[in-house]
Short mmCIF file of C-alpha atoms in Angstrom, two decimals:
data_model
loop_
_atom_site.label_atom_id
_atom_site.label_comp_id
_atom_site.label_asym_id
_atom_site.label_seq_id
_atom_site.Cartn_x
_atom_site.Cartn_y
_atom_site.Cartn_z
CA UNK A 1 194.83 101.41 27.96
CA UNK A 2 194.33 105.29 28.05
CA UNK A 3 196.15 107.51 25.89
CA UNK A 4 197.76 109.48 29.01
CA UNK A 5 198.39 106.19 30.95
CA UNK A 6 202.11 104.65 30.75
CA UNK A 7 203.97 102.48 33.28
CA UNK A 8 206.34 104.21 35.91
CA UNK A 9 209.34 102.17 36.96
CA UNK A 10 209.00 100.12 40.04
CA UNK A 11 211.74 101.54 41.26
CA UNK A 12 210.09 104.58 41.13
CA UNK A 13 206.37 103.25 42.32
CA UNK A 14 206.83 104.63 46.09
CA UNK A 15 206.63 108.25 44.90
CA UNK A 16 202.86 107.49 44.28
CA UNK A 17 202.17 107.23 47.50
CA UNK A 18 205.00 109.10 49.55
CA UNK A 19 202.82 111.99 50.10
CA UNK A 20 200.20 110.25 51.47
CA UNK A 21 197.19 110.51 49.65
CA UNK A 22 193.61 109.03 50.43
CA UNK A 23 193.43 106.24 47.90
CA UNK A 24 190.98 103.78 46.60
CA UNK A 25 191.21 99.59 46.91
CA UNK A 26 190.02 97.78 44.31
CA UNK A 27 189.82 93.91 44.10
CA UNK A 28 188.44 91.50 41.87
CA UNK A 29 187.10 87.46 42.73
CA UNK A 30 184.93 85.01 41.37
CA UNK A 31 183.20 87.58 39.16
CA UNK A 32 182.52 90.52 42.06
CA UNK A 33 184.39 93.48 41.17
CA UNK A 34 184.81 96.18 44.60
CA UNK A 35 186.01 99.32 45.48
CA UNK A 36 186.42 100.95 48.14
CA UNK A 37 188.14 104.08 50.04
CA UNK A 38 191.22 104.43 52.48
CA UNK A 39 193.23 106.69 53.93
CA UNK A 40 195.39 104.70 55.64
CA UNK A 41 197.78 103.01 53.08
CA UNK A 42 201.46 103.81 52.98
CA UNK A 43 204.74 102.86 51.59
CA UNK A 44 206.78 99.90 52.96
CA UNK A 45 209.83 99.51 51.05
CA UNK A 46 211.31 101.17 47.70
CA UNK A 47 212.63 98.11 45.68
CA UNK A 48 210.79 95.93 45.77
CA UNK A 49 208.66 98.16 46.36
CA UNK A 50 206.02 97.10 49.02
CA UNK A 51 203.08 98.87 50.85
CA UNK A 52 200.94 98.83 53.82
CA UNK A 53 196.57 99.46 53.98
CA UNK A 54 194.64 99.08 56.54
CA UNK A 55 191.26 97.05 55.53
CA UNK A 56 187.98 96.88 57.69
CA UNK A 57 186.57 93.38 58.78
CA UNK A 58 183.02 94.61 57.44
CA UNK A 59 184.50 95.76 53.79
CA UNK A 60 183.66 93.50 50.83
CA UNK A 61 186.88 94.23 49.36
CA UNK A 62 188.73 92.92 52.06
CA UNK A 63 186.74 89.56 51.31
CA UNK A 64 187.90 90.12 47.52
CA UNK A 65 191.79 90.86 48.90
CA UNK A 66 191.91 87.82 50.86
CA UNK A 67 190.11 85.19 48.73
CA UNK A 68 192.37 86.22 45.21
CA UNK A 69 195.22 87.81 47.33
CA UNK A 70 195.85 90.69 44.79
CA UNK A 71 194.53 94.43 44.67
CA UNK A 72 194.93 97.63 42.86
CA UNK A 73 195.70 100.66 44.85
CA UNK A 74 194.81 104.09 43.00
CA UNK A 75 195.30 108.02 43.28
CA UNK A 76 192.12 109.67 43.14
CA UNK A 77 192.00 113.21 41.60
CA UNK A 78 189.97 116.24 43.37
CA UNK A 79 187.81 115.83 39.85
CA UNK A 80 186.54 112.39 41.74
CA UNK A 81 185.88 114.10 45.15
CA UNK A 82 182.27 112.99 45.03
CA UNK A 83 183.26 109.19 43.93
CA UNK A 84 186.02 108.67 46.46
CA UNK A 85 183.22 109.80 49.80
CA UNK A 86 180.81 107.35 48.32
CA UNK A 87 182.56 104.45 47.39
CA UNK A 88 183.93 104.85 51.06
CA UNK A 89 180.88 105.23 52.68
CA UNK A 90 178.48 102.74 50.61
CA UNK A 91 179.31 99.14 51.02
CA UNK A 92 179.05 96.30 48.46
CA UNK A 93 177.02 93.84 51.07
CA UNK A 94 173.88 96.09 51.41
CA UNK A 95 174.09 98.37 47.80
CA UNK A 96 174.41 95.76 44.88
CA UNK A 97 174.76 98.35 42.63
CA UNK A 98 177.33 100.69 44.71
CA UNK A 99 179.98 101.11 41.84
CA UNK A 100 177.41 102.33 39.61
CA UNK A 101 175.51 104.21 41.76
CA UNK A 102 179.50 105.87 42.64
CA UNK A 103 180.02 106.60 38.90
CA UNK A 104 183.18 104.03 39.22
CA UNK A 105 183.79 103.07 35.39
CA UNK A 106 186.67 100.02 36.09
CA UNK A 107 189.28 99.48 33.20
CA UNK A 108 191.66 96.51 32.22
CA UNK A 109 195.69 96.41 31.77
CA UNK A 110 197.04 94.23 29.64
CA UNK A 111 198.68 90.76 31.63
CA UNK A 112 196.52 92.33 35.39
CA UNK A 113 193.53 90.71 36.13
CA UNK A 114 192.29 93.34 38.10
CA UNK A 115 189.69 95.88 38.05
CA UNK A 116 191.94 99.51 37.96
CA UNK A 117 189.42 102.48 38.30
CA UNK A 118 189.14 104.86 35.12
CA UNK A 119 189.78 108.78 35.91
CA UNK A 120 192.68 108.16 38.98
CA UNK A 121 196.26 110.03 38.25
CA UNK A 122 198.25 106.45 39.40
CA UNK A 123 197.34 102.84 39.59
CA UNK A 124 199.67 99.61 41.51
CA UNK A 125 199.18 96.27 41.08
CA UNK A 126 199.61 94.92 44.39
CA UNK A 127 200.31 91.04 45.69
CA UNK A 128 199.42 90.44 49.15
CA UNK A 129 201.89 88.77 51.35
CA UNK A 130 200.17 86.91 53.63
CA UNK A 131 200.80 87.92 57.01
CA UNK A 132 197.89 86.48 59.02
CA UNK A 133 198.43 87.42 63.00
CA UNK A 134 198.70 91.41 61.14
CA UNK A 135 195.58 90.67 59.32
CA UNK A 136 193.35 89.45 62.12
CA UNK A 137 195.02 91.92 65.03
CA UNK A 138 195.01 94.58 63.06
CA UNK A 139 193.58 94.49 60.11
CA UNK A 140 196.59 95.50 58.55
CA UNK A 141 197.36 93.93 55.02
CA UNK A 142 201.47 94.07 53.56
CA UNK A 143 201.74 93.97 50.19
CA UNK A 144 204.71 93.53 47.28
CA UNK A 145 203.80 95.94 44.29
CA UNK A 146 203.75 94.47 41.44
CA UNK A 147 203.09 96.97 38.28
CA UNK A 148 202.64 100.96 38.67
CA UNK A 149 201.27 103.49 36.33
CA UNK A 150 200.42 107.02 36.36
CA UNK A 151 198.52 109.63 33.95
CA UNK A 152 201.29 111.43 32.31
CA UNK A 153 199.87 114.60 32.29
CA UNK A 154 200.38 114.98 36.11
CA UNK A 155 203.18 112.27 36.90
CA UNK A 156 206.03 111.75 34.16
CA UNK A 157 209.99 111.11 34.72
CA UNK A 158 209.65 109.83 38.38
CA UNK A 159 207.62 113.33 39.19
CA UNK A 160 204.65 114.50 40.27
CA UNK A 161 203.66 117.94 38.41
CA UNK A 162 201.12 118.85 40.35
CA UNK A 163 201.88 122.50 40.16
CA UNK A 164 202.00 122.34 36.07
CA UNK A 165 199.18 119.97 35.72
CA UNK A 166 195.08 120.58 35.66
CA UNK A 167 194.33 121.40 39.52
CA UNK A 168 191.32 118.63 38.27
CA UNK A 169 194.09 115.82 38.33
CA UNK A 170 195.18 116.85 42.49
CA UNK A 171 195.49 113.84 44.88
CA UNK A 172 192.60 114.25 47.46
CA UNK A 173 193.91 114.21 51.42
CA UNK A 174 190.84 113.23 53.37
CA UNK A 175 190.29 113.80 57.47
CA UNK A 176 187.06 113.15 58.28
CA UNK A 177 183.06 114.28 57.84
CA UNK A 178 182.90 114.54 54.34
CA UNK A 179 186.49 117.22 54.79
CA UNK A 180 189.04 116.35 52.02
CA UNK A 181 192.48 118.74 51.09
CA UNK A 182 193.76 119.14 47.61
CA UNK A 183 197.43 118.65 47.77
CA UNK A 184 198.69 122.18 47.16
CA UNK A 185 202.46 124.57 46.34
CA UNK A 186 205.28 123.01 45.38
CA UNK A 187 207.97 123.49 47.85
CA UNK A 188 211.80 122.49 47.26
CA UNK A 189 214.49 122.06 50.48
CA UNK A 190 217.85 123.42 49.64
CA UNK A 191 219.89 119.81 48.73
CA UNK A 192 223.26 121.24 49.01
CA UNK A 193 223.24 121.51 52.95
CA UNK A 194 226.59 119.74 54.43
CA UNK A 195 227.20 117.87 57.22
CA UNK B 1 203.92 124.47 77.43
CA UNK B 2 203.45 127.18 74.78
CA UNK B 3 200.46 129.20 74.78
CA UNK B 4 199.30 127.60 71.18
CA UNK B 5 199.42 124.14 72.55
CA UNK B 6 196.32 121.93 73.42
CA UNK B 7 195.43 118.60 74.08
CA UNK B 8 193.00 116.58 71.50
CA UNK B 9 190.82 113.83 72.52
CA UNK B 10 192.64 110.68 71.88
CA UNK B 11 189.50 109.34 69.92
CA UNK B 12 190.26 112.52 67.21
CA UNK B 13 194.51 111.62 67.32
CA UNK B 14 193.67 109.72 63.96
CA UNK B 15 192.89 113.07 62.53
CA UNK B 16 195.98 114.36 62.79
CA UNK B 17 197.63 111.89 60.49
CA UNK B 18 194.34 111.01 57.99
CA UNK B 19 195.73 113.52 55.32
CA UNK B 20 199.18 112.20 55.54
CA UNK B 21 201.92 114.02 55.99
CA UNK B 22 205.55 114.00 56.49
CA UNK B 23 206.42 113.67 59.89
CA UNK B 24 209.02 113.71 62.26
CA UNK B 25 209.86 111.03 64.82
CA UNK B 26 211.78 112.06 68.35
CA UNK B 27 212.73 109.23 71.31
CA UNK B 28 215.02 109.37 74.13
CA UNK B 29 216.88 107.05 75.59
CA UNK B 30 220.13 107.37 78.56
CA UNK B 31 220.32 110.89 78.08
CA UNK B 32 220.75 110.88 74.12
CA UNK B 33 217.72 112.56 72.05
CA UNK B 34 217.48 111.87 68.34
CA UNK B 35 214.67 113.41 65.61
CA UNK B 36 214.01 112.01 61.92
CA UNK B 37 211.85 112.68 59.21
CA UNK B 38 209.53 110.12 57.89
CA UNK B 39 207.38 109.87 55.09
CA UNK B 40 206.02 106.45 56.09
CA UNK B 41 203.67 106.76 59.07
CA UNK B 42 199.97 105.90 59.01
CA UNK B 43 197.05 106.00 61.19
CA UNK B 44 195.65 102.20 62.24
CA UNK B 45 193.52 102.50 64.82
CA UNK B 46 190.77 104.82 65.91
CA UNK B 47 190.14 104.19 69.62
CA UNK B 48 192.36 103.58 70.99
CA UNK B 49 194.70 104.81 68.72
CA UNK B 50 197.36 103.37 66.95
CA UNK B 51 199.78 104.11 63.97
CA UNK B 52 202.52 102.43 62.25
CA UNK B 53 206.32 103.89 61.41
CA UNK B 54 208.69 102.58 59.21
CA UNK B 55 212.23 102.98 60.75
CA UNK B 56 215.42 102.03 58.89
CA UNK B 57 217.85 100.06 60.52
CA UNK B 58 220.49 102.70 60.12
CA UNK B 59 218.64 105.26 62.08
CA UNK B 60 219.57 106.55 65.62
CA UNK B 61 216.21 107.42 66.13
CA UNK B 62 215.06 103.40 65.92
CA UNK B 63 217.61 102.30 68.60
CA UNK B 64 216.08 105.10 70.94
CA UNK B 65 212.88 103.56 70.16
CA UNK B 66 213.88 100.05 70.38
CA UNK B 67 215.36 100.64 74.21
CA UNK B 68 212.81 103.33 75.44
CA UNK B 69 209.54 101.61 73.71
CA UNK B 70 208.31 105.01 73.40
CA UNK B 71 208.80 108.09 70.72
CA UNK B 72 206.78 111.41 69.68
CA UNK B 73 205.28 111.38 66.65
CA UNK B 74 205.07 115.04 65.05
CA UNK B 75 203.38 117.36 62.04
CA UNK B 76 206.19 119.98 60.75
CA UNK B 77 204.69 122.53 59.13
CA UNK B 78 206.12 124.79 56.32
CA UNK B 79 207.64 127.16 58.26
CA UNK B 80 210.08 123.66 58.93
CA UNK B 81 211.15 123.08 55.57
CA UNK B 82 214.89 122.76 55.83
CA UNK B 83 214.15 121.59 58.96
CA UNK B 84 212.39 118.62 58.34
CA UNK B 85 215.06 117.79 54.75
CA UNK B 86 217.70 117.99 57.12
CA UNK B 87 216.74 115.64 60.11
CA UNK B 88 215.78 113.60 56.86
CA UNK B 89 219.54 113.62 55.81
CA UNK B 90 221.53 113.94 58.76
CA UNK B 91 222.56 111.08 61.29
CA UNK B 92 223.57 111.59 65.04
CA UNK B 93 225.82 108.39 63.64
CA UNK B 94 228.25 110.89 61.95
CA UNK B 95 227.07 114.21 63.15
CA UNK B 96 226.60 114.44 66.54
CA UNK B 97 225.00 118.12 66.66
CA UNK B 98 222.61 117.09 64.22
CA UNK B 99 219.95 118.51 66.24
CA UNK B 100 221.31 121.75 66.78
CA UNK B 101 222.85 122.31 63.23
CA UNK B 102 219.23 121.02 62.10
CA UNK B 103 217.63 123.89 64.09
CA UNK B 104 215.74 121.08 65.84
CA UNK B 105 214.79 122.99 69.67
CA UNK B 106 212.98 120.73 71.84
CA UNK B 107 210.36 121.01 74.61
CA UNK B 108 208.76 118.87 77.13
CA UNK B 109 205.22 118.13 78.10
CA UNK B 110 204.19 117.62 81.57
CA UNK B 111 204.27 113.59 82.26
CA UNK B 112 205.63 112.52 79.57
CA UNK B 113 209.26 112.10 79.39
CA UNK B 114 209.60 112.48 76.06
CA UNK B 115 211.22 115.35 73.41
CA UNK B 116 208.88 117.04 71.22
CA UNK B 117 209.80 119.41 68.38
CA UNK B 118 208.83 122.76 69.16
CA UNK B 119 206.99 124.87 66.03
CA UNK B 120 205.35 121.67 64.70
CA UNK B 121 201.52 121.37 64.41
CA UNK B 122 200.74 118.51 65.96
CA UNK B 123 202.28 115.28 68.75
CA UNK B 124 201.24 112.06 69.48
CA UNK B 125 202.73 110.41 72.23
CA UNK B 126 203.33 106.50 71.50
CA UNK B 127 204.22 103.32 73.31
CA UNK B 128 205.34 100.62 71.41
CA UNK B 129 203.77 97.63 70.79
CA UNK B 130 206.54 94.93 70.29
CA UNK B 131 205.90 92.94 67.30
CA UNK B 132 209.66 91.13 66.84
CA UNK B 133 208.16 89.87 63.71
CA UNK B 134 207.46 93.17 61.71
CA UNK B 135 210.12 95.18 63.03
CA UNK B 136 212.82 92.81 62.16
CA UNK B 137 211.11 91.44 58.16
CA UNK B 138 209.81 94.80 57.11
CA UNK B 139 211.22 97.75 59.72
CA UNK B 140 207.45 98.56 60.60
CA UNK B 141 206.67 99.60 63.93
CA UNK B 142 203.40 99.47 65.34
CA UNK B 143 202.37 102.08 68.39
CA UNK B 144 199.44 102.53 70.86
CA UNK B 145 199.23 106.76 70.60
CA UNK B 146 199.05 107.62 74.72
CA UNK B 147 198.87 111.13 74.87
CA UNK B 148 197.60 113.40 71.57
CA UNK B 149 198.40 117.53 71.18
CA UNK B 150 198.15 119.98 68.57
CA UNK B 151 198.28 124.38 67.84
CA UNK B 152 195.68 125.51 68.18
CA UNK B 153 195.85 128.07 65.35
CA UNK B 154 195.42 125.42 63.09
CA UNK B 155 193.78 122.42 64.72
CA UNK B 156 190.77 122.72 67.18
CA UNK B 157 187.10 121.77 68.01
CA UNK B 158 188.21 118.50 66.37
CA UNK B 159 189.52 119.64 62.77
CA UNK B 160 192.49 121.18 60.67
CA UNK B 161 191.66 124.35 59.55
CA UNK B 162 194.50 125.02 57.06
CA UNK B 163 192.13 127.28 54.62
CA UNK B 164 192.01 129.65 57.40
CA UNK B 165 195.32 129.76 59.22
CA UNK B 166 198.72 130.88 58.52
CA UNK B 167 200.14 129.04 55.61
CA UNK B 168 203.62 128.65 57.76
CA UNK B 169 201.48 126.02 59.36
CA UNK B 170 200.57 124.02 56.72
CA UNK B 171 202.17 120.48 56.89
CA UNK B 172 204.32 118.64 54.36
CA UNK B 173 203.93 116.21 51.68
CA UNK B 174 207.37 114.57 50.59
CA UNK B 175 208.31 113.35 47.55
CA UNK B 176 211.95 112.79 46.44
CA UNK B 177 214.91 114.92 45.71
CA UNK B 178 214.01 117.88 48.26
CA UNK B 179 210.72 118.08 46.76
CA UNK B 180 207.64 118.79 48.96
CA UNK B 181 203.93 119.86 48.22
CA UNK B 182 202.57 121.95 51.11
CA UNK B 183 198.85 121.11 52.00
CA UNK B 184 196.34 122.62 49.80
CA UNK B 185 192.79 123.45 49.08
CA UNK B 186 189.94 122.60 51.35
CA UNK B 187 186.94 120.41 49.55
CA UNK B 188 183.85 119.12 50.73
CA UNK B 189 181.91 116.32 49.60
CA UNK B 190 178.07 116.07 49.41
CA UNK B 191 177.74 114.02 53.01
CA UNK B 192 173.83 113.51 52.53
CA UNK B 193 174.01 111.02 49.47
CA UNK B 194 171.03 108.34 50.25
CA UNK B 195 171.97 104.46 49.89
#
């Protein structure tokens, strides 16, 4: 594993995702590895922690989810702006060769047979939960997370440090034609407010 | 309506959540309005529309959903900070001005007998799609969006335009613990990459 790469609690694993980043999918069956873009994946529950994504009929790697029913769900950083628009917009079935061709290098975790993405700020190992009338209405996959880590040197201690941290390592907020936003300031709500 | 306010074509709603941001949810039912915060709301449809909502069972704001099959969902922006924490932490359960001591002002839109937030970025109006199933296993909520508006000082022609408006109007990425991030940087990616 990576030097800056240690497990976050799963009790902590929704924070990964609560500001809703664009993220990438990656599954692994029968010796095809995929990978592939999303915006629309979100938090379900905090403990166990669950989550929602939203996968295409036409995407490979919704072949890959449904045939080995796990997936890895991962933060892109503004550093893999390029990466995330093409693995998004090339697909497995007509470009052999797409994760190359996208610069993905895939690592391994120890006890995860899955294919994590090198270079993203926060990975989860996710196990599908079958729900099939969601999956064929709406393409919409559920999911129990299974294993979560981040890149220290931008999430540590149940945090994001975005604001401390290498602008490089920013989560990427995509809406549409190629447009992407960096997350941006740290803002904190005054906690104390009664009643 | 306020001068600020137009309508966006329902087939470029989906924009208005793609980057994902915190957002609040408003319903009416007999005379009682509520407003939360949410974190976990997603785009799921492009044409027509649809999103999903997580709603707690202990929210107000889901039984007003749950007997009106309709809500507003809404971008607060910056300039909503404490605004947005504190429909987040209050409930009309146990504090029955919550809207008022929240700061929470609401306007209508012509035909639709809803509340919307005033000073937020963006509304989607939503009907519910009933799906027992979901709503009672995971507190997901699944909506058609019916009507689609945004201010027009920082959404128009089809886009955000955060780089060049008011940073007030930025939206809002929650964490935990009070902690936002405010939208950020705007980033392109290279759109004519061949095969």
């Amino acid at each position: 594993m990576h030097e800056h790469i240690a497990a976050v609690p799963l009790d902590k694993a929704f924070r990964l995702l609560n500001h809703g980043p664009t993220i990438l999918v990656s599954a692994r069956h029968d010796g095809v590895d995929d990978v592939m873009a999303a915006s629309w994946a979100c938090a379900l529950d905090f403990d166990p922690p669950k989550l929602t994504v939203v996968l295409d009929k036409i995407a490979r790697t919704r072949d890959l989810v449904e045939q080995s029913g796990r997936f890895v769900i991962q933060v892109p950083t503004v550093a893999q702006l390029e990466l995330t628009y093409q693995v998004g917009h090339r697909s497995l079935h007509t470009v052999p060769d797409k994760l190359v061709r996208s610069g993905v290098e895939l690592f391994g975790i120890d006890g995860q047979a899955l294919p994590f993405v090198a270079g993203c700020s926060a990975w989860l190992a996710c196990r599908l939960i079958p729900e099939s009338h969601n999956q064929q209405t709406y393409d919409l996959f559920i999911a129990e997370v299974v294993g979560a880590w981040a890149d220290t040197r931008v999430f540590r201690d149940g945090h994001w440090h975005f604001e401390r941290a290498d602008p490089a390592l920013r989560s990427l907020h995509y809406i549409a034609g190629g447009r992407f936003y960096a997350i941006g300031e740290a803002l904190d709500a005054d906690t104390h407010t009664q009643g």
